[in-house]
Amino acid sequence: MLAVRRFLRSPNPFMNGHAIGFPRGTPSSPRRWLRLILTIAVIGVGVNILFFLDPPFVEKLPGQVLGNQAFHPKPVAPVPHGHEAQDAANGQDYWLWDTKSQFYKKENIDWNVGVMDECFLFPKHLTRKKVQVVIKTGVADDHGRTNAMVSTVIKCIRNVLVVSDADHKYGGWNTVDVLADLPAKTYMTEEDYVIYEAQKNATRDKKELHQGHEGWKIDKYKFLPQVERAIQHNPNAEWYVFLESDTYLFWDNIFRLLDNYDASQPYYFGSPAPGRKYRPDQGSELEEQNWFAYGGSGFILSTAAAHRLVDRPRNSLGVKGARLTTEYQEDIRNDCCGDSILGYALHDKAGVEISGLWPMFNPHKLEDVPFGQDYWCEPIISLHKTDPGPMKDLWLWDNDQRQKHERPLLYRDLLFGFHGNFSQRENWDAAFDAGFQLDDDSDVHSSLEACEAGCFSNEECWQYTWHGAHCYYSRALYIGRYKESDGYHEEIDRKYISGWDMNKIQTWSVKNTCEEGPHWVKPSIKRKY
Ligand SMILES: *[C@@H]1O[C@H](CO)[C@@H](O)[C@H](O)[C@H]1NC(C)=O
Ligand SMILES: *[C@@H]1O[C@H](CO)[C@@H](O)[C@H](O)[C@H]1NC(C)=O
């Protein structure tokens, strides 16, 4: 005790006797000075050794002692338009913005087919300064998928950041292993690290990796570091656009959308999904729901939101908070999904809530989009789970359409662009999984003709699929997909035959021409998939 007293009374320049209740010390002897310096040196060396052994541990210390919130900027900005913007005064769920395409027009340049491709029309200047594109993939990504992506959605963008779970090629790009400097070995759970290492070993041994590999299990670890990387790579971008290797993005509509928002406000756009529950008030039992942007549909962070998430401001004593990834290490380990944790960290650290823009950001495949009530006059921004074939078809269509309209592409255009114009199609499944069925004893299950007639006379039925001597109806318009005969029925019943109620479609589309303008939906978490 005495030693401690003597130590505290030594003339530490940061303390004075009054503050800690000791009488002002007399001028001290050189021995005391020496002891103080030695102590500081020992602590210093200790901390440094610890740092080399376990940097995240040291990094986490201040946050653990003072609480992580001590290092966070105060959540100043609520969602700029308010979370429930759709309930706003005029009662409308959308804005009718008058937007302009940023793409060049073919007729304005000396077009020379064979020498020039669609990239001559792409507004490349925007993807250098204004928009940073970040694509997330894995070393086990399917080659067909990779090829489709690099020859379509990111084909015209010079400055793409490709993040992955290993260093490898992604078309002509080099990926960044964002797990390497976490570092993966101590950051992930042991089980997950084995997957990471096994993938690396397989690549080293030149073994083929397949989508079926367990790579998806370590995907969740990439979400936070990809935002850190994006900032490091291009700190001055106004917007950061994140997508996955099977996300189709409609760039023209993205640029039009972003033109109407201010990047100095903290925005987090995407298709909202319910995430974690949290207690806003420590003492209370009351839980609130956090919302995050579903990763597969792509999402966008404004520079304000991204910096608030990643930057490490110092507290009043000048101590830096932990790296984003370090702070949420435990959360990531324990959660299933990276997009959910990203949404939570944006809320918890940066005070940013999602501005939900469903259905413009869309979690469906092209074949499964339920066109109709919800998907019609809205500009289309993203499609998820796009297979290589449709991805190329979409790209061709997208580029072609832009030459035809001044206005943004809408879901309505997409339906008519890909639906074709036919009333019935064989080996086609358009309503088998989705929708509803009439009772087993209903007459509609007696024949294909009865199934069709039943659909036409049923107010809710837009299309039908006949398969296995059974009739399936759907309440929305699906493009559907090719499907070979299957099942154990009579030969004739194994086929999938789908039909559309062309009358209803015609009537609906005449009533809903979207003439008043595209519906740029307002941010909301009430309107959701
Ligand atoms: C990867 O290779 C290293 C060295 O050959 C080996 O020690 C390690 O166990 C391998 N890891 C896995 C998960 O296969
Ligand atoms: C589909 O074809 C019918 C008859 O051939 C025609 O009357 C109709 O306008 C067409 N619809 C579309 C959307 O092309």
Coordinates of C-alpha atoms and ligand atoms in Angstrom, one line a residue:
M1 CA 0.0 0.0 0.0
L2 CA 2.8 2.3 1.0
A3 CA 4.5 1.6 -2.3
V4 CA 1.4 2.5 -4.2
R5 CA 1.1 5.7 -2.3
R6 CA 4.6 6.7 -2.9
F7 CA 4.2 5.8 -6.6
L8 CA 1.1 7.9 -7.0
R9 CA 2.7 10.8 -5.3
S10 CA 5.5 10.8 -7.7
P11 CA 5.3 13.8 -10.1
N12 CA 3.4 12.2 -12.9
P13 CA 2.9 15.2 -15.2
F14 CA -0.7 14.1 -15.9
M15 CA -1.8 14.1 -12.3
N16 CA -1.7 16.6 -9.5
G17 CA -2.1 15.9 -5.9
H18 CA -5.3 17.7 -5.5
A19 CA -7.2 15.8 -8.0
I20 CA -6.6 12.5 -6.3
G21 CA -6.7 13.7 -2.8
F22 CA -3.0 13.6 -1.9
P23 CA -1.0 16.5 -0.7
R24 CA 1.1 18.1 -3.3
G25 CA 4.3 16.0 -3.4
T26 CA 7.7 17.4 -2.5
P27 CA 10.2 17.5 -5.4
S28 CA 11.1 13.8 -5.8
S29 CA 14.4 12.0 -6.0
P30 CA 15.9 10.7 -9.3
R31 CA 15.1 7.1 -8.0
R32 CA 11.4 7.8 -8.2
W33 CA 11.7 9.2 -11.7
L34 CA 13.6 6.1 -12.7
R35 CA 11.0 3.8 -11.2
L36 CA 8.2 5.6 -13.0
I37 CA 10.0 5.5 -16.4
L38 CA 10.8 1.8 -15.9
T39 CA 7.1 1.0 -15.1
I40 CA 6.0 2.9 -18.1
A41 CA 8.6 1.1 -20.2
V42 CA 7.5 -2.3 -18.9
I43 CA 3.8 -1.6 -19.6
G44 CA 4.7 -0.3 -23.0
V45 CA 6.8 -3.3 -23.9
G46 CA 4.0 -5.6 -22.6
V47 CA 1.4 -3.9 -24.7
N48 CA 3.6 -4.1 -27.7
I49 CA 4.2 -7.8 -27.2
L50 CA 0.5 -8.4 -26.7
F51 CA -0.1 -6.4 -29.9
F52 CA 2.1 -8.7 -31.9
L53 CA 0.6 -11.8 -30.3
D54 CA -3.0 -10.7 -30.7
P55 CA -3.6 -7.3 -32.2
P56 CA -7.4 -7.6 -32.1
F57 CA -7.3 -8.1 -28.4
V58 CA -5.4 -4.9 -27.8
E59 CA -7.6 -3.1 -30.3
K60 CA -10.7 -4.2 -28.5
L61 CA -9.4 -3.2 -25.0
P62 CA -10.4 0.5 -25.0
G63 CA -13.9 -0.4 -26.2
Q64 CA -14.2 -3.1 -23.6
V65 CA -13.1 -0.8 -20.8
L66 CA -15.1 2.3 -21.8
G67 CA -17.8 0.7 -23.9
N68 CA -17.8 0.7 -27.7
Q69 CA -20.4 3.5 -27.8
A70 CA -17.8 5.8 -26.3
F71 CA -16.0 5.7 -29.7
H72 CA -19.0 6.0 -32.0
P73 CA -20.3 9.2 -33.6
K74 CA -23.6 9.9 -32.1
P75 CA -26.4 8.7 -34.3
V76 CA -27.3 12.1 -35.5
A77 CA -29.2 11.6 -38.6
P78 CA -32.3 9.7 -38.6
V79 CA -33.3 8.4 -42.1
P80 CA -33.3 11.6 -44.1
H81 CA -36.8 11.1 -45.5
G82 CA -38.1 9.5 -42.3
H83 CA -38.6 5.8 -42.0
E84 CA -42.2 5.9 -42.9
A85 CA -41.9 8.3 -45.8
Q86 CA -44.6 6.4 -47.6
D87 CA -47.2 7.8 -45.2
A88 CA -46.1 11.3 -46.0
A89 CA -48.6 14.1 -46.7
N90 CA -49.6 13.5 -50.3
G91 CA -50.5 9.9 -49.4
Q92 CA -48.5 8.6 -52.4
D93 CA -46.0 5.9 -52.0
Y94 CA -43.7 7.2 -54.7
W95 CA -42.2 10.2 -56.4
L96 CA -42.8 10.9 -60.0
W97 CA -39.3 12.2 -60.7
D98 CA -38.4 13.4 -64.1
T99 CA -35.0 11.7 -64.6
K100 CA -32.5 11.8 -67.4
S101 CA -30.3 8.9 -68.6
Q102 CA -26.6 9.4 -68.2
F103 CA -25.8 7.1 -71.0
Y104 CA -24.6 8.3 -74.3
K105 CA -26.9 8.0 -77.3
K106 CA -25.8 6.0 -80.3
E107 CA -26.9 8.7 -82.7
N108 CA -24.6 11.2 -81.0
I109 CA -21.4 9.3 -81.7
D110 CA -20.0 8.0 -84.9
W111 CA -21.1 4.4 -84.4
N112 CA -18.9 1.8 -86.1
V113 CA -20.3 -1.7 -85.5
G114 CA -17.6 -4.2 -84.9
V115 CA -15.2 -1.7 -83.5
M116 CA -17.5 -0.2 -80.9
D117 CA -19.6 -2.0 -78.4
E118 CA -22.1 -1.1 -75.7
C119 CA -19.4 0.2 -73.4
F120 CA -18.9 3.3 -75.7
L121 CA -22.3 4.4 -74.5
F122 CA -21.7 3.6 -70.8
P123 CA -21.2 6.7 -68.6
K124 CA -17.7 5.6 -67.5
H125 CA -16.9 8.9 -65.8
L126 CA -19.5 8.1 -63.2
T127 CA -18.0 4.9 -62.1
R128 CA -14.6 6.5 -61.4
K129 CA -15.5 9.5 -59.2
K130 CA -19.1 9.2 -58.2
V131 CA -19.8 5.5 -57.9
Q132 CA -17.6 2.8 -56.6
V133 CA -18.8 -0.7 -57.5
V134 CA -17.9 -3.6 -55.2
I135 CA -18.7 -7.1 -56.2
K136 CA -18.5 -10.0 -53.7
T137 CA -17.6 -13.4 -54.9
G138 CA -15.8 -16.6 -53.7
V139 CA -13.0 -18.7 -55.1
A140 CA -15.6 -21.5 -55.6
D141 CA -17.8 -19.3 -57.7
D142 CA -19.2 -21.1 -60.8
H143 CA -17.2 -20.3 -63.9
G144 CA -20.2 -19.9 -66.0
R145 CA -21.6 -17.4 -63.5
T146 CA -18.3 -15.5 -63.4
N147 CA -18.1 -15.3 -67.2
A148 CA -21.7 -14.1 -67.5
M149 CA -21.0 -11.3 -64.9
V150 CA -17.8 -10.0 -66.4
S151 CA -19.3 -9.9 -69.9
T152 CA -22.4 -8.1 -68.7
V153 CA -23.1 -6.1 -65.5
I154 CA -19.4 -5.1 -64.8
K155 CA -18.2 -5.2 -68.4
C156 CA -18.1 -1.5 -68.9
I157 CA -16.8 -0.5 -65.5
R158 CA -13.1 0.0 -65.1
N159 CA -12.9 0.5 -61.4
V160 CA -14.5 -2.5 -59.9
L161 CA -13.4 -3.8 -56.5
V162 CA -13.7 -7.6 -56.5
V163 CA -13.7 -9.0 -52.9
S164 CA -13.4 -12.7 -52.3
D165 CA -12.2 -15.4 -49.8
A166 CA -8.9 -15.9 -51.7
D167 CA -6.6 -14.1 -54.2
H168 CA -7.7 -15.3 -57.6
K169 CA -8.8 -14.2 -61.0
Y170 CA -12.3 -13.1 -61.7
G171 CA -12.4 -12.8 -65.4
G172 CA -9.8 -10.1 -66.1
W173 CA -9.9 -8.8 -62.5
N174 CA -7.7 -9.8 -59.6
T175 CA -9.7 -10.4 -56.4
V176 CA -8.8 -9.1 -53.0
D177 CA -8.9 -11.7 -50.2
V178 CA -10.7 -9.6 -47.6
L179 CA -10.5 -12.4 -45.0
A180 CA -6.7 -12.6 -45.1
D181 CA -6.0 -9.5 -43.0
L182 CA -8.7 -10.0 -40.4
P183 CA -6.7 -12.3 -40.0
A184 CA -8.8 -15.3 -40.9
K185 CA -7.1 -17.7 -38.6
T186 CA -8.0 -16.0 -35.3
Y187 CA -11.0 -14.2 -36.6
M188 CA -13.2 -17.0 -37.7
T189 CA -14.5 -19.9 -35.7
E190 CA -12.2 -22.9 -36.0
E191 CA -14.7 -24.8 -38.1
D192 CA -15.1 -21.9 -40.6
Y193 CA -11.3 -21.4 -40.8
V194 CA -11.0 -25.1 -42.0
I195 CA -13.2 -24.2 -44.9
Y196 CA -11.2 -21.2 -45.8
E197 CA -7.9 -23.1 -45.6
A198 CA -9.3 -26.1 -47.5
Q199 CA -10.3 -23.8 -50.3
K200 CA -6.8 -22.3 -50.4
N201 CA -5.2 -25.7 -50.4
A202 CA -7.4 -26.9 -53.2
T203 CA -6.5 -23.8 -55.3
R204 CA -2.8 -24.3 -54.5
D205 CA -3.1 -28.0 -55.6
K206 CA -4.9 -26.9 -58.7
K207 CA -8.1 -28.8 -57.8
E208 CA -11.4 -27.7 -59.2
L209 CA -13.7 -26.0 -56.7
H210 CA -17.4 -26.1 -57.1
Q211 CA -20.3 -24.0 -56.0
G212 CA -21.3 -27.0 -53.8
H213 CA -18.2 -26.4 -51.7
E214 CA -18.8 -25.0 -48.3
G215 CA -17.7 -21.5 -49.4
W216 CA -21.1 -20.0 -48.7
K217 CA -20.5 -20.7 -45.0
I218 CA -17.7 -18.2 -44.8
D219 CA -19.4 -15.6 -47.1
K220 CA -20.8 -13.9 -44.0
Y221 CA -17.3 -12.8 -42.9
K222 CA -16.9 -10.7 -46.1
F223 CA -19.6 -8.2 -45.5
L224 CA -17.9 -5.8 -43.1
P225 CA -14.4 -5.9 -44.5
Q226 CA -15.8 -5.3 -48.0
V227 CA -17.0 -1.9 -46.8
E228 CA -13.7 -1.2 -45.2
R229 CA -11.9 -2.1 -48.4
A230 CA -14.2 0.0 -50.5
I231 CA -13.4 3.1 -48.4
Q232 CA -9.7 2.3 -48.5
H233 CA -9.8 1.8 -52.2
N234 CA -11.7 4.9 -53.1
P235 CA -12.3 7.1 -50.0
N236 CA -13.8 9.9 -52.1
A237 CA -16.6 8.1 -54.0
E238 CA -20.1 9.5 -53.4
W239 CA -21.8 6.2 -53.5
Y240 CA -20.7 2.6 -52.9
V241 CA -22.7 0.0 -54.8
F242 CA -22.4 -3.6 -53.6
L243 CA -23.5 -6.6 -55.5
E244 CA -22.9 -10.4 -55.7
S245 CA -21.9 -12.4 -58.6
D246 CA -25.5 -13.4 -59.5
T247 CA -27.0 -10.0 -59.1
Y248 CA -28.2 -8.2 -62.2
L249 CA -28.1 -4.4 -61.9
F250 CA -29.8 -1.9 -64.2
W251 CA -27.2 0.8 -64.2
D252 CA -29.2 3.4 -66.0
N253 CA -31.9 3.3 -63.3
I254 CA -29.2 3.3 -60.5
F255 CA -27.7 6.5 -61.9
R256 CA -31.1 8.1 -62.2
L257 CA -32.0 7.1 -58.6
L258 CA -28.8 8.4 -57.1
D259 CA -29.1 11.7 -58.9
N260 CA -32.1 12.4 -56.7
Y261 CA -30.4 11.7 -53.4
D262 CA -27.7 13.6 -51.6
A263 CA -24.7 11.5 -50.8
S264 CA -23.7 13.6 -47.8
Q265 CA -26.7 12.2 -46.0
P266 CA -26.4 8.7 -44.5
Y267 CA -28.3 6.5 -46.9
Y268 CA -28.4 2.7 -47.0
F269 CA -30.6 1.5 -49.9
G270 CA -31.8 -2.0 -50.6
S271 CA -34.6 -4.5 -50.2
P272 CA -35.5 -4.6 -46.5
A273 CA -35.4 -7.8 -44.5
P274 CA -36.0 -8.3 -40.8
G275 CA -32.8 -8.9 -38.9
R276 CA -31.7 -8.8 -35.3
K277 CA -33.8 -7.9 -32.3
Y278 CA -32.2 -5.4 -30.0
R279 CA -33.0 -3.5 -26.8
P280 CA -32.9 0.2 -27.3
D281 CA -33.0 0.7 -23.6
Q282 CA -30.7 -1.5 -21.4
G283 CA -33.1 -1.8 -18.5
S284 CA -36.3 -2.5 -20.5
E285 CA -37.6 -5.8 -21.8
L286 CA -38.9 -4.1 -24.9
E287 CA -37.2 -5.3 -28.1
E288 CA -37.0 -3.6 -31.4
Q289 CA -36.5 -5.0 -34.8
N290 CA -33.4 -4.1 -36.9
W291 CA -33.8 -4.1 -40.7
F292 CA -31.1 -4.9 -43.2
A293 CA -30.7 -4.8 -46.9
Y294 CA -30.9 -8.3 -48.3
G295 CA -27.4 -8.9 -49.8
G296 CA -28.4 -10.8 -53.0
S297 CA -30.5 -7.9 -54.3
G298 CA -27.5 -5.6 -54.0
F299 CA -27.4 -2.5 -51.8
I300 CA -26.0 1.0 -51.8
L301 CA -24.3 3.1 -49.2
S302 CA -23.8 6.8 -49.5
T303 CA -20.4 8.1 -48.6
A304 CA -21.8 9.5 -45.4
A305 CA -23.1 6.2 -44.3
A306 CA -20.0 4.2 -45.3
H307 CA -17.6 6.5 -43.6
R308 CA -19.6 6.6 -40.4
L309 CA -19.5 2.8 -40.4
V310 CA -15.8 2.4 -41.1
D311 CA -14.1 5.5 -39.8
R312 CA -12.5 5.2 -36.4
P313 CA -12.9 8.6 -34.7
R314 CA -10.9 9.1 -31.4
N315 CA -12.7 9.6 -28.1
S316 CA -12.0 12.7 -26.0
L317 CA -8.8 11.2 -24.6
G318 CA -7.5 10.6 -28.2
V319 CA -7.9 6.9 -28.1
K320 CA -9.1 5.2 -31.3
G321 CA -12.0 2.8 -31.3
A322 CA -11.6 -0.7 -32.7
R323 CA -11.8 -1.5 -36.4
L324 CA -15.3 -2.2 -37.6
T325 CA -14.5 -5.9 -38.2
T326 CA -12.9 -6.3 -34.8
E327 CA -15.8 -4.7 -32.9
Y328 CA -18.4 -7.0 -34.5
Q329 CA -16.3 -10.1 -34.5
E330 CA -18.5 -12.0 -32.0
D331 CA -21.7 -10.9 -33.7
I332 CA -20.5 -12.3 -37.0
R333 CA -19.3 -15.5 -35.6
N334 CA -22.7 -16.1 -34.0
D335 CA -25.0 -14.9 -36.7
C336 CA -26.0 -16.8 -39.8
C337 CA -25.7 -13.9 -42.2
G338 CA -23.3 -11.1 -43.1
D339 CA -26.0 -8.8 -44.6
S340 CA -27.9 -8.9 -41.3
I341 CA -24.8 -8.0 -39.3
L342 CA -24.0 -5.2 -41.7
G343 CA -27.5 -3.8 -41.1
Y344 CA -27.0 -4.2 -37.4
A345 CA -23.6 -2.5 -37.4
L346 CA -24.9 0.4 -39.4
H347 CA -27.7 0.9 -36.9
D348 CA -25.5 0.3 -33.8
K349 CA -22.3 2.1 -34.8
A350 CA -23.3 4.6 -37.4
G351 CA -26.9 5.3 -36.4
V352 CA -28.0 4.6 -40.0
E353 CA -31.2 2.8 -40.7
I354 CA -32.1 1.2 -44.1
S355 CA -34.0 3.2 -46.6
G356 CA -36.0 0.3 -48.0
L357 CA -36.6 0.5 -51.7
W358 CA -38.4 -2.7 -52.5
P359 CA -39.6 -3.6 -55.1
M360 CA -37.0 -1.6 -57.1
F361 CA -34.4 -3.7 -55.4
N362 CA -35.7 -7.1 -55.9
P363 CA -34.9 -10.5 -54.3
H364 CA -36.3 -12.6 -57.2
K365 CA -35.0 -14.3 -60.2
L366 CA -36.2 -13.0 -63.5
E367 CA -38.4 -16.1 -64.0
D368 CA -40.0 -15.7 -60.5
V369 CA -40.8 -12.0 -60.4
P370 CA -44.5 -11.8 -59.6
F371 CA -45.5 -9.1 -62.1
G372 CA -48.8 -7.3 -61.4
Q373 CA -49.9 -5.2 -58.5
D374 CA -46.5 -4.8 -56.8
Y375 CA -44.2 -5.0 -59.8
W376 CA -45.4 -2.8 -62.6
C377 CA -44.7 1.0 -62.8
E378 CA -41.6 0.8 -60.6
P379 CA -38.2 1.3 -62.2
I380 CA -36.3 -1.9 -62.0
I381 CA -32.9 -1.7 -60.2
S382 CA -31.9 -5.3 -59.4
L383 CA -32.6 -9.0 -59.9
H384 CA -31.2 -11.7 -57.8
K385 CA -30.1 -15.3 -58.6
T386 CA -29.7 -14.6 -62.2
D387 CA -28.4 -17.6 -64.2
P388 CA -25.7 -17.0 -66.9
G389 CA -28.2 -17.4 -69.8
P390 CA -30.8 -14.9 -68.5
M391 CA -28.0 -12.6 -67.4
K392 CA -26.7 -12.3 -71.0
D393 CA -30.3 -12.0 -72.3
L394 CA -31.0 -9.2 -69.8
W395 CA -27.8 -7.3 -70.8
L396 CA -28.8 -7.4 -74.5
W397 CA -32.3 -6.3 -73.8
D398 CA -31.2 -3.6 -71.3
N399 CA -28.8 -2.0 -73.8
D400 CA -31.3 -2.3 -76.6
Q401 CA -34.2 -0.8 -74.7
R402 CA -32.2 2.3 -73.7
Q403 CA -32.0 3.3 -77.3
K404 CA -35.8 3.1 -77.5
H405 CA -37.0 5.1 -74.5
E406 CA -36.1 8.3 -72.7
R407 CA -37.8 7.0 -69.6
P408 CA -36.4 4.5 -67.1
L409 CA -37.1 0.8 -67.6
L410 CA -40.0 -0.4 -65.6
Y411 CA -41.1 -3.9 -64.5
R412 CA -43.9 -3.6 -67.0
D413 CA -41.3 -3.4 -69.8
L414 CA -39.5 -6.4 -68.4
L415 CA -42.6 -8.5 -68.5
F416 CA -43.4 -7.7 -72.0
G417 CA -39.8 -7.9 -73.0
F418 CA -39.4 -11.5 -71.8
H419 CA -42.9 -12.9 -71.6
G420 CA -43.2 -13.1 -75.4
N421 CA -46.7 -13.1 -76.7
F422 CA -48.3 -16.5 -76.4
S423 CA -51.2 -17.9 -74.6
Q424 CA -49.9 -21.4 -74.0
R425 CA -46.5 -23.0 -73.8
E426 CA -45.4 -26.7 -73.5
N427 CA -42.5 -27.8 -71.3
W428 CA -43.0 -24.6 -69.4
D429 CA -43.6 -24.1 -65.7
A430 CA -45.1 -20.8 -64.8
A431 CA -47.4 -21.5 -61.8
F432 CA -46.4 -24.8 -60.3
D433 CA -44.6 -23.7 -57.2
A434 CA -46.3 -20.4 -56.6
G435 CA -50.0 -19.6 -56.1
F436 CA -53.0 -21.7 -55.3
Q437 CA -54.9 -24.8 -56.2
L438 CA -58.6 -25.5 -56.1
D439 CA -59.9 -28.5 -54.1
D440 CA -58.9 -31.9 -55.3
D441 CA -62.5 -32.7 -56.3
S442 CA -62.8 -29.6 -58.5
D443 CA -63.6 -30.1 -62.1
V444 CA -60.5 -28.1 -63.1
H445 CA -58.3 -31.1 -62.5
S446 CA -60.1 -33.2 -65.1
S447 CA -58.3 -31.9 -68.1
L448 CA -56.0 -29.3 -69.5
E449 CA -59.0 -27.6 -71.1
A450 CA -60.9 -27.5 -67.9
C451 CA -57.9 -26.2 -66.1
E452 CA -57.6 -23.3 -68.6
A453 CA -61.3 -22.5 -68.6
G454 CA -61.3 -22.6 -64.8
C455 CA -58.5 -20.0 -64.8
F456 CA -60.2 -17.7 -67.2
S457 CA -63.3 -17.7 -65.1
N458 CA -61.5 -17.3 -61.8
E459 CA -61.0 -13.7 -60.9
E460 CA -57.8 -14.3 -59.1
C461 CA -56.1 -16.5 -61.7
W462 CA -53.6 -14.9 -64.0
Q463 CA -52.1 -18.1 -65.3
Y464 CA -52.1 -21.8 -64.9
T465 CA -49.8 -24.8 -65.1
W466 CA -51.1 -28.3 -65.9
H467 CA -48.9 -31.1 -64.7
G468 CA -49.5 -34.6 -63.3
A469 CA -53.2 -34.4 -64.0
H470 CA -53.4 -31.5 -61.7
C471 CA -54.2 -27.8 -62.2
Y472 CA -52.1 -25.0 -60.5
Y473 CA -53.1 -21.4 -60.5
S474 CA -51.2 -18.2 -59.7
R475 CA -52.3 -14.7 -58.6
A476 CA -49.5 -12.9 -60.4
L477 CA -47.8 -13.0 -63.8
Y478 CA -44.6 -15.1 -63.9
I479 CA -42.4 -15.5 -66.8
G480 CA -41.7 -19.0 -65.7
R481 CA -39.1 -21.4 -67.0
Y482 CA -38.4 -24.4 -69.3
K483 CA -39.2 -27.6 -67.6
E484 CA -38.8 -31.2 -68.9
S485 CA -41.5 -33.8 -68.2
D486 CA -41.1 -35.6 -64.9
G487 CA -43.0 -37.5 -62.2
Y488 CA -44.6 -40.9 -62.1
H489 CA -47.8 -40.2 -63.9
E490 CA -49.1 -41.4 -67.3
E491 CA -46.7 -40.4 -70.0
I492 CA -49.1 -37.7 -71.2
D493 CA -49.5 -36.1 -67.8
R494 CA -45.8 -35.8 -67.1
K495 CA -45.5 -32.7 -69.2
Y496 CA -45.6 -29.2 -67.8
I497 CA -48.0 -27.0 -69.8
S498 CA -48.5 -23.4 -68.8
G499 CA -51.0 -20.8 -70.0
W500 CA -51.7 -17.1 -69.5
D501 CA -55.0 -15.4 -69.4
M502 CA -54.2 -13.0 -72.2
N503 CA -57.5 -11.2 -71.7
K504 CA -56.8 -10.3 -68.1
I505 CA -53.3 -9.3 -69.0
Q506 CA -54.5 -7.1 -71.8
T507 CA -57.2 -5.4 -69.6
W508 CA -54.7 -4.9 -66.8
S509 CA -52.0 -3.4 -69.0
V510 CA -54.5 -1.0 -70.7
K511 CA -55.6 0.2 -67.3
N512 CA -52.1 0.5 -66.0
T513 CA -50.0 2.1 -68.7
C514 CA -47.8 4.0 -66.1
E515 CA -48.4 7.1 -68.2
E516 CA -48.2 9.4 -65.2
G517 CA -44.6 8.4 -64.9
P518 CA -42.4 5.9 -63.2
H519 CA -43.1 5.1 -59.5
W520 CA -39.8 5.9 -57.7
V521 CA -40.9 4.3 -54.4
K522 CA -40.2 6.3 -51.2
P523 CA -38.0 4.6 -48.6
S524 CA -40.0 2.3 -46.4
I525 CA -39.7 -0.8 -44.3
K526 CA -43.4 -1.4 -44.3
R527 CA -43.4 -2.0 -48.0
K528 CA -41.4 -5.2 -48.3
Y529 CA -41.1 -8.6 -50.0
Ligands
LIG1 C1 -3.8 -27.2 -45.9 O1 -2.5 -27.6 -46.2 C2 -1.6 -27.5 -45.1 C3 -0.1 -27.7 -45.7 O2 -0.1 -28.7 -46.6 C4 -2.0 -28.5 -44.1 O3 -1.1 -28.5 -43.0 C5 -3.4 -28.2 -43.7 O4 -3.9 -29.2 -42.8 C6 -4.3 -28.2 -44.9 N1 -5.6 -27.8 -44.4 C7 -6.8 -28.3 -44.8 C8 -8.0 -27.8 -44.1 O5 -6.9 -29.2 -45.6
LIG2 C1 -50.1 -10.3 -78.9 O1 -50.6 -10.9 -80.1 C2 -52.0 -10.5 -80.4 C3 -52.5 -11.3 -81.6 O2 -51.5 -11.8 -82.4 C4 -52.0 -9.0 -80.6 O3 -53.4 -8.6 -80.9 C5 -51.5 -8.3 -79.4 O4 -51.5 -6.9 -79.6 C6 -50.1 -8.8 -79.0 N1 -49.7 -8.2 -77.7 C7 -48.5 -7.7 -77.5 C8 -48.3 -7.2 -76.1 O5 -47.6 -7.7 -78.3

